[in-house]
Amino acid sequence: MSSQINKTVLVVNCGSSSVKFAIIDPKSGEVFVSGLAEALTLPDARINWAFEGEKKTEENLGAGADHEKAIDFIVNTILAGHDDLLNSLVAVGHRIVSGGDLYSQPTLIDDSVEAGIEKCIPFAPLHNPAHLQGIRAARKIFKNIPHVCIFDTAFHQTMPDYAYRYAIPEEYYTKYHIRKYGAHGTSHAYVSKLACEELNKDPDDFNVITCHLGNGASVSAVKNGKCLDTSMGLTPLDGLVMGTRCGSIDPSVIFFLCKNLNLTAEEVSKILNKESGLMAVSKKTSDFRGITEGLEENDPRCKLAYEMFCYRLAKYIASYYVPLGRVDAIVFTGGIGENSFLMRKRVLEWLAPLGVKFDEARNEQARVFKGGRGVISTPDSSCIVTVIPTNEELMIAQLASNFAK
Ligand code: AMP
């Protein structure tokens, strides 16, 4: 740990049975402590963390330990005797999956914001209730610093209506708020901003396509820092082929399954969210590393999964030339985007008709230069292609620190 601790932010990301946390200096990006509490509310609730260069685990957090118990453990056990670090906290940043169309900015939490997050539960039924538990627990423990919600959907609120509306009867939009919301907004915001800075571009004249490719994957068209379109929809099921999610399909597939296989809506939802994507096509793995290993072993199903992933992504990128008009840069990020040169190669090959050219050697080395980031396009490419590691926690810390007193 550095001898002097400046202002820090506690970043909290709550799942239904987990709390992921980190204390970060929003200016330098230094991470002082980070960890994950898992199996909360279950008999084997546990927590692991990294602090002062050591990794530790407490296997027994107490049967049924909940989010509050986990945060209490962070403060009173992990950070016991580290008042300097606790006193350096100036804000708590909470990651929230859905803010619906209620929130387009980081928002200071009060009771009405908690109610707003509750209203958005239909759009993130697994995540938003867990976020609320985490918020309530953290607000009890950290009473004197601001708590700030950073919504995954907020960055996409700048989309025009012709991009976010669905061509279905209007009342479904006006009454039930059915529209495209997008996801991964914090990551798209972070890498689009960083790309602009790293490439020395004018933030008021910079058009970029950001590809966040992890277990969940989405692509966005960003003009002058504002999102114009994105591939995820009402929920994170839409768009690209993902680990276990199908991405875009003809909605009639759902009716077919319900009618001919007598499946319920819940059953079809489970199939499309949890049993589809790379996993279904490869019949082997949802993990892109496994897909590329299969590719090298000439496994035909892995080859098909790889081709489907790359083709779908290339089509989305190409389609975003329409809202952007001119594309200055394409950014790859997320576990797959940062690491799989085979994926980038195939996608960029598809984009050759648009004048996109890349350097094979630089593409293969992208992980080893400039701390895992770097330009992989050639100087005569029609746009710059670059690899930038995402850092959603840092972005949350930076946005939350703006609310510090
Ligand atoms: P994320 O959700 O951002 O953590 O990304 C997870 C995805 O990144 C998984 O599909 C991993 O298989 C993939 N990934 C991580 N490292 C590599 C790698 N070296 N090559 C290919 N895919 C990778």
CSV table of N, CA, C and O in Angstrom, one decimal, residues 326-398:
chain,number,residue,atom,x,y,z
A,326,ARG,N,-19.4,8.5,-40.0
A,326,ARG,CA,-17.9,8.3,-40.2
A,326,ARG,C,-17.4,7.6,-38.9
A,326,ARG,O,-17.8,8.0,-37.8
A,327,VAL,N,-16.6,6.6,-39.1
A,327,VAL,CA,-16.1,5.8,-37.9
A,327,VAL,C,-14.6,6.1,-37.8
A,327,VAL,O,-13.8,5.9,-38.7
A,328,ASP,N,-14.3,6.7,-36.6
A,328,ASP,CA,-12.9,7.0,-36.4
A,328,ASP,C,-12.1,5.8,-35.7
A,328,ASP,O,-11.0,5.6,-36.0
A,329,ALA,N,-12.8,5.1,-34.9
A,329,ALA,CA,-12.2,4.0,-34.2
A,329,ALA,C,-13.1,2.9,-33.8
A,329,ALA,O,-14.3,3.1,-33.6
A,330,ILE,N,-12.6,1.7,-33.8
A,330,ILE,CA,-13.3,0.5,-33.2
A,330,ILE,C,-12.5,0.0,-32.0
A,330,ILE,O,-11.2,-0.1,-32.1
A,331,VAL,N,-13.1,-0.2,-30.9
A,331,VAL,CA,-12.4,-0.6,-29.7
A,331,VAL,C,-12.9,-2.0,-29.3
A,331,VAL,O,-14.1,-2.3,-29.2
A,332,PHE,N,-11.9,-2.9,-29.0
A,332,PHE,CA,-12.3,-4.2,-28.4
A,332,PHE,C,-11.9,-4.2,-26.9
A,332,PHE,O,-10.8,-3.8,-26.5
A,333,THR,N,-12.9,-4.7,-26.1
A,333,THR,CA,-12.6,-4.8,-24.7
A,333,THR,C,-13.4,-6.0,-24.1
A,333,THR,O,-14.1,-6.7,-24.8
A,334,GLY,N,-13.2,-6.2,-22.8
A,334,GLY,CA,-13.8,-7.4,-22.1
A,334,GLY,C,-12.9,-8.6,-22.3
A,334,GLY,O,-12.0,-8.6,-23.1
A,335,GLY,N,-13.2,-9.6,-21.5
A,335,GLY,CA,-12.3,-10.8,-21.5
A,335,GLY,C,-12.0,-11.4,-22.9
A,335,GLY,O,-10.9,-11.7,-23.2
A,336,ILE,N,-13.0,-11.4,-23.8
A,336,ILE,CA,-12.8,-12.0,-25.2
A,336,ILE,C,-12.2,-10.9,-26.0
A,336,ILE,O,-11.2,-11.1,-26.8
A,337,GLY,N,-12.7,-9.7,-25.9
A,337,GLY,CA,-12.2,-8.6,-26.8
A,337,GLY,C,-10.7,-8.3,-26.5
A,337,GLY,O,-10.0,-8.0,-27.4
A,338,GLU,N,-10.3,-8.4,-25.2
A,338,GLU,CA,-8.9,-8.0,-24.9
A,338,GLU,C,-8.0,-9.2,-25.2
A,338,GLU,O,-6.8,-9.0,-25.5
A,339,ASN,N,-8.5,-10.4,-25.1
A,339,ASN,CA,-7.6,-11.6,-25.2
A,339,ASN,C,-7.6,-12.4,-26.5
A,339,ASN,O,-6.6,-13.1,-26.7
A,340,SER,N,-8.7,-12.4,-27.2
A,340,SER,CA,-8.8,-13.4,-28.3
A,340,SER,C,-8.4,-12.7,-29.6
A,340,SER,O,-9.2,-12.1,-30.3
A,341,PHE,N,-7.1,-12.9,-30.0
A,341,PHE,CA,-6.7,-12.3,-31.3
A,341,PHE,C,-7.4,-13.1,-32.4
A,341,PHE,O,-7.6,-12.5,-33.5
A,342,LEU,N,-7.7,-14.3,-32.2
A,342,LEU,CA,-8.4,-15.1,-33.3
A,342,LEU,C,-9.8,-14.5,-33.6
A,342,LEU,O,-10.2,-14.4,-34.7
A,343,MET,N,-10.5,-14.1,-32.5
A,343,MET,CA,-11.8,-13.4,-32.7
A,343,MET,C,-11.6,-12.1,-33.4
A,343,MET,O,-12.3,-11.8,-34.4
A,344,ARG,N,-10.6,-11.3,-33.0
A,344,ARG,CA,-10.4,-10.0,-33.6
A,344,ARG,C,-10.1,-10.1,-35.1
A,344,ARG,O,-10.6,-9.4,-36.0
A,345,LYS,N,-9.2,-11.1,-35.4
A,345,LYS,CA,-8.8,-11.4,-36.8
A,345,LYS,C,-10.0,-11.7,-37.7
A,345,LYS,O,-10.2,-11.0,-38.7
A,346,ARG,N,-10.9,-12.6,-37.2
A,346,ARG,CA,-12.0,-13.0,-38.0
A,346,ARG,C,-13.0,-11.8,-38.2
A,346,ARG,O,-13.5,-11.6,-39.4
A,347,VAL,N,-13.2,-11.1,-37.2
A,347,VAL,CA,-14.2,-9.9,-37.3
A,347,VAL,C,-13.6,-8.9,-38.2
A,347,VAL,O,-14.3,-8.3,-39.1
A,348,LEU,N,-12.3,-8.6,-38.1
A,348,LEU,CA,-11.7,-7.5,-38.9
A,348,LEU,C,-11.6,-8.0,-40.4
A,348,LEU,O,-11.7,-7.2,-41.3
A,349,GLU,N,-11.5,-9.3,-40.6
A,349,GLU,CA,-11.5,-9.8,-42.0
A,349,GLU,C,-12.9,-9.5,-42.6
A,349,GLU,O,-12.9,-9.1,-43.8
A,350,TRP,N,-13.9,-9.7,-41.9
A,350,TRP,CA,-15.3,-9.4,-42.4
A,350,TRP,C,-15.4,-7.9,-42.7
A,350,TRP,O,-16.2,-7.5,-43.6
A,351,LEU,N,-14.7,-7.1,-42.0
A,351,LEU,CA,-14.8,-5.6,-42.2
A,351,LEU,C,-14.0,-5.0,-43.3
A,351,LEU,O,-14.0,-3.8,-43.5
A,352,ALA,N,-13.2,-5.9,-44.0
A,352,ALA,CA,-12.3,-5.4,-45.0
A,352,ALA,C,-13.0,-4.6,-46.1
A,352,ALA,O,-12.5,-3.6,-46.5
A,353,PRO,N,-14.3,-4.9,-46.5
A,353,PRO,CA,-14.9,-4.1,-47.5
A,353,PRO,C,-15.2,-2.7,-47.1
A,353,PRO,O,-15.4,-1.8,-47.9
A,354,LEU,N,-15.1,-2.4,-45.8
A,354,LEU,CA,-15.3,-1.0,-45.2
A,354,LEU,C,-13.9,-0.3,-45.1
A,354,LEU,O,-13.8,0.8,-44.5
A,355,GLY,N,-12.9,-1.0,-45.7
A,355,GLY,CA,-11.6,-0.3,-45.6
A,355,GLY,C,-10.8,-0.5,-44.3
A,355,GLY,O,-9.8,0.1,-44.1
A,356,VAL,N,-11.3,-1.4,-43.5
A,356,VAL,CA,-10.6,-1.6,-42.2
A,356,VAL,C,-9.5,-2.6,-42.5
A,356,VAL,O,-9.7,-3.7,-43.0
A,357,LYS,N,-8.3,-2.2,-42.1
A,357,LYS,CA,-7.1,-3.1,-42.3
A,357,LYS,C,-6.3,-3.2,-40.9
A,357,LYS,O,-6.2,-2.3,-40.2
A,358,PHE,N,-5.9,-4.4,-40.7
A,358,PHE,CA,-5.2,-4.6,-39.4
A,358,PHE,C,-3.8,-5.3,-39.6
A,358,PHE,O,-3.6,-5.9,-40.7
A,359,ASP,N,-3.0,-5.2,-38.6
A,359,ASP,CA,-1.6,-5.7,-38.7
A,359,ASP,C,-1.6,-7.0,-37.9
A,359,ASP,O,-1.9,-7.1,-36.7
A,360,GLU,N,-1.4,-8.1,-38.7
A,360,GLU,CA,-1.5,-9.5,-38.1
A,360,GLU,C,-0.7,-9.6,-36.8
A,360,GLU,O,-1.1,-10.1,-35.8
A,361,ALA,N,0.6,-9.1,-36.9
A,361,ALA,CA,1.5,-9.3,-35.8
A,361,ALA,C,1.1,-8.5,-34.6
A,361,ALA,O,1.0,-9.0,-33.5
A,362,ARG,N,0.7,-7.3,-34.9
A,362,ARG,CA,0.2,-6.4,-33.7
A,362,ARG,C,-1.1,-7.0,-33.1
A,362,ARG,O,-1.2,-6.9,-31.9
A,363,ASN,N,-1.9,-7.5,-33.9
A,363,ASN,CA,-3.1,-8.1,-33.4
A,363,ASN,C,-2.8,-9.3,-32.5
A,363,ASN,O,-3.4,-9.4,-31.4
A,364,GLU,N,-1.8,-10.1,-32.9
A,364,GLU,CA,-1.5,-11.3,-32.0
A,364,GLU,C,-0.8,-10.8,-30.8
A,364,GLU,O,-0.8,-11.5,-29.7
A,365,GLN,N,-0.1,-9.7,-30.8
A,365,GLN,CA,0.7,-9.2,-29.6
A,365,GLN,C,-0.1,-8.2,-28.8
A,365,GLN,O,0.4,-7.8,-27.8
A,366,ALA,N,-1.4,-7.9,-29.1
A,366,ALA,CA,-2.1,-6.8,-28.4
A,366,ALA,C,-2.0,-6.9,-26.9
A,366,ALA,O,-2.0,-5.9,-26.3
A,367,ARG,N,-1.9,-8.1,-26.4
A,367,ARG,CA,-1.8,-8.2,-24.9
A,367,ARG,C,-0.5,-7.8,-24.3
A,367,ARG,O,-0.4,-7.5,-23.2
A,368,VAL,N,0.5,-7.8,-25.1
A,368,VAL,CA,1.8,-7.5,-24.5
A,368,VAL,C,2.4,-6.1,-24.7
A,368,VAL,O,3.4,-5.8,-24.1
A,369,PHE,N,1.7,-5.3,-25.5
A,369,PHE,CA,2.3,-4.0,-25.6
A,369,PHE,C,1.4,-3.0,-24.8
A,369,PHE,O,0.2,-3.1,-24.7
A,370,LYS,N,2.1,-2.0,-24.3
A,370,LYS,CA,1.4,-0.9,-23.6
A,370,LYS,C,0.4,-1.4,-22.5
A,370,LYS,O,-0.8,-0.9,-22.5
A,371,GLY,N,0.8,-2.3,-21.7
A,371,GLY,CA,-0.1,-2.8,-20.6
A,371,GLY,C,-1.3,-3.4,-21.2
A,371,GLY,O,-2.4,-3.2,-20.6
A,372,GLY,N,-1.3,-4.1,-22.2
A,372,GLY,CA,-2.4,-4.8,-22.7
A,372,GLY,C,-3.3,-4.0,-23.6
A,372,GLY,O,-4.5,-4.4,-23.8
A,373,ARG,N,-2.9,-2.9,-24.1
A,373,ARG,CA,-3.7,-2.1,-24.9
A,373,ARG,C,-2.9,-1.7,-26.1
A,373,ARG,O,-1.7,-1.6,-26.1
A,374,GLY,N,-3.6,-1.3,-27.2
A,374,GLY,CA,-2.8,-0.8,-28.3
A,374,GLY,C,-3.5,-0.9,-29.6
A,374,GLY,O,-4.5,-1.6,-29.8
A,375,VAL,N,-3.0,-0.1,-30.5
A,375,VAL,CA,-3.6,0.0,-31.9
A,375,VAL,C,-3.2,-1.2,-32.7
A,375,VAL,O,-2.0,-1.6,-32.7
A,376,ILE,N,-4.1,-1.9,-33.3
A,376,ILE,CA,-3.8,-3.1,-34.1
A,376,ILE,C,-4.1,-2.8,-35.6
A,376,ILE,O,-3.9,-3.7,-36.4
A,377,SER,N,-4.6,-1.6,-36.0
A,377,SER,CA,-4.9,-1.3,-37.4
A,377,SER,C,-3.6,-0.8,-38.0
A,377,SER,O,-2.6,-0.4,-37.4
A,378,THR,N,-3.6,-0.9,-39.4
A,378,THR,CA,-2.4,-0.3,-40.1
A,378,THR,C,-2.7,1.2,-40.4
A,378,THR,O,-3.8,1.6,-40.3
A,379,PRO,N,-1.6,1.9,-40.7
A,379,PRO,CA,-1.8,3.3,-40.9
A,379,PRO,C,-2.7,3.7,-42.0
A,379,PRO,O,-3.4,4.7,-42.0
A,380,ASP,N,-2.9,2.8,-43.0
A,380,ASP,CA,-3.8,3.1,-44.1
A,380,ASP,C,-5.2,2.5,-43.9
A,380,ASP,O,-6.0,2.5,-44.9
A,381,SER,N,-5.5,2.1,-42.7
A,381,SER,CA,-6.9,1.6,-42.4
A,381,SER,C,-7.8,2.7,-42.4
A,381,SER,O,-7.5,3.9,-42.1
A,382,SER,N,-9.1,2.5,-42.8
A,382,SER,CA,-10.1,3.5,-42.9
A,382,SER,C,-10.4,4.0,-41.5
A,382,SER,O,-11.0,5.1,-41.3
A,383,CYS,N,-10.2,3.2,-40.4
A,383,CYS,CA,-10.4,3.7,-39.1
A,383,CYS,C,-9.4,3.0,-38.2
A,383,CYS,O,-8.8,1.9,-38.6
A,384,ILE,N,-9.2,3.5,-37.0
A,384,ILE,CA,-8.2,2.9,-36.1
A,384,ILE,C,-8.9,1.8,-35.3
A,384,ILE,O,-10.1,1.9,-34.9
A,385,VAL,N,-8.2,0.7,-35.2
A,385,VAL,CA,-8.8,-0.4,-34.3
A,385,VAL,C,-7.8,-0.6,-33.1
A,385,VAL,O,-6.6,-0.7,-33.3
A,386,THR,N,-8.4,-0.6,-32.0
A,386,THR,CA,-7.6,-0.6,-30.8
A,386,THR,C,-8.1,-1.5,-29.7
A,386,THR,O,-9.3,-1.8,-29.7
A,387,VAL,N,-7.3,-2.0,-28.8
A,387,VAL,CA,-7.6,-2.9,-27.8
A,387,VAL,C,-7.4,-2.2,-26.5
A,387,VAL,O,-6.3,-1.7,-26.2
A,388,ILE,N,-8.5,-2.0,-25.7
A,388,ILE,CA,-8.3,-1.3,-24.4
A,388,ILE,C,-9.0,-2.1,-23.3
A,388,ILE,O,-10.2,-2.3,-23.3
A,389,PRO,N,-8.2,-2.5,-22.3
A,389,PRO,CA,-8.8,-3.2,-21.1
A,389,PRO,C,-9.9,-2.3,-20.5
A,389,PRO,O,-9.6,-1.1,-20.2
A,390,THR,N,-11.0,-2.9,-20.2
A,390,THR,CA,-12.1,-2.1,-19.5
A,390,THR,C,-11.8,-2.1,-18.0
A,390,THR,O,-11.0,-2.9,-17.5
A,391,ASN,N,-12.4,-1.2,-17.3
A,391,ASN,CA,-12.2,-1.1,-15.8
A,391,ASN,C,-13.4,-0.4,-15.3
A,391,ASN,O,-13.4,0.8,-15.0
A,392,GLU,N,-14.5,-1.2,-15.1
A,392,GLU,CA,-15.8,-0.7,-14.7
A,392,GLU,C,-15.7,-0.2,-13.3
A,392,GLU,O,-16.3,0.9,-12.9
A,393,GLU,N,-14.9,-0.9,-12.4
A,393,GLU,CA,-14.8,-0.4,-11.0
A,393,GLU,C,-14.2,1.0,-10.9
A,393,GLU,O,-14.7,1.8,-10.2
A,394,LEU,N,-13.1,1.2,-11.7
A,394,LEU,CA,-12.5,2.5,-11.7
A,394,LEU,C,-13.5,3.6,-12.1
A,394,LEU,O,-13.6,4.7,-11.6
A,395,MET,N,-14.2,3.3,-13.2
A,395,MET,CA,-15.2,4.3,-13.7
A,395,MET,C,-16.2,4.6,-12.7
A,395,MET,O,-16.6,5.7,-12.4
A,396,ILE,N,-16.7,3.5,-12.0
A,396,ILE,CA,-17.7,3.8,-10.9
A,396,ILE,C,-17.1,4.6,-9.8
A,396,ILE,O,-17.7,5.6,-9.3
A,397,ALA,N,-15.8,4.3,-9.4
A,397,ALA,CA,-15.2,5.1,-8.4
A,397,ALA,C,-15.0,6.6,-8.8
A,397,ALA,O,-15.3,7.5,-8.0
A,398,GLN,N,-14.7,6.8,-10.1
A,398,GLN,CA,-14.5,8.2,-10.6
A,398,GLN,C,-15.8,8.9,-10.5
A,398,GLN,O,-15.9,10.0,-10.1
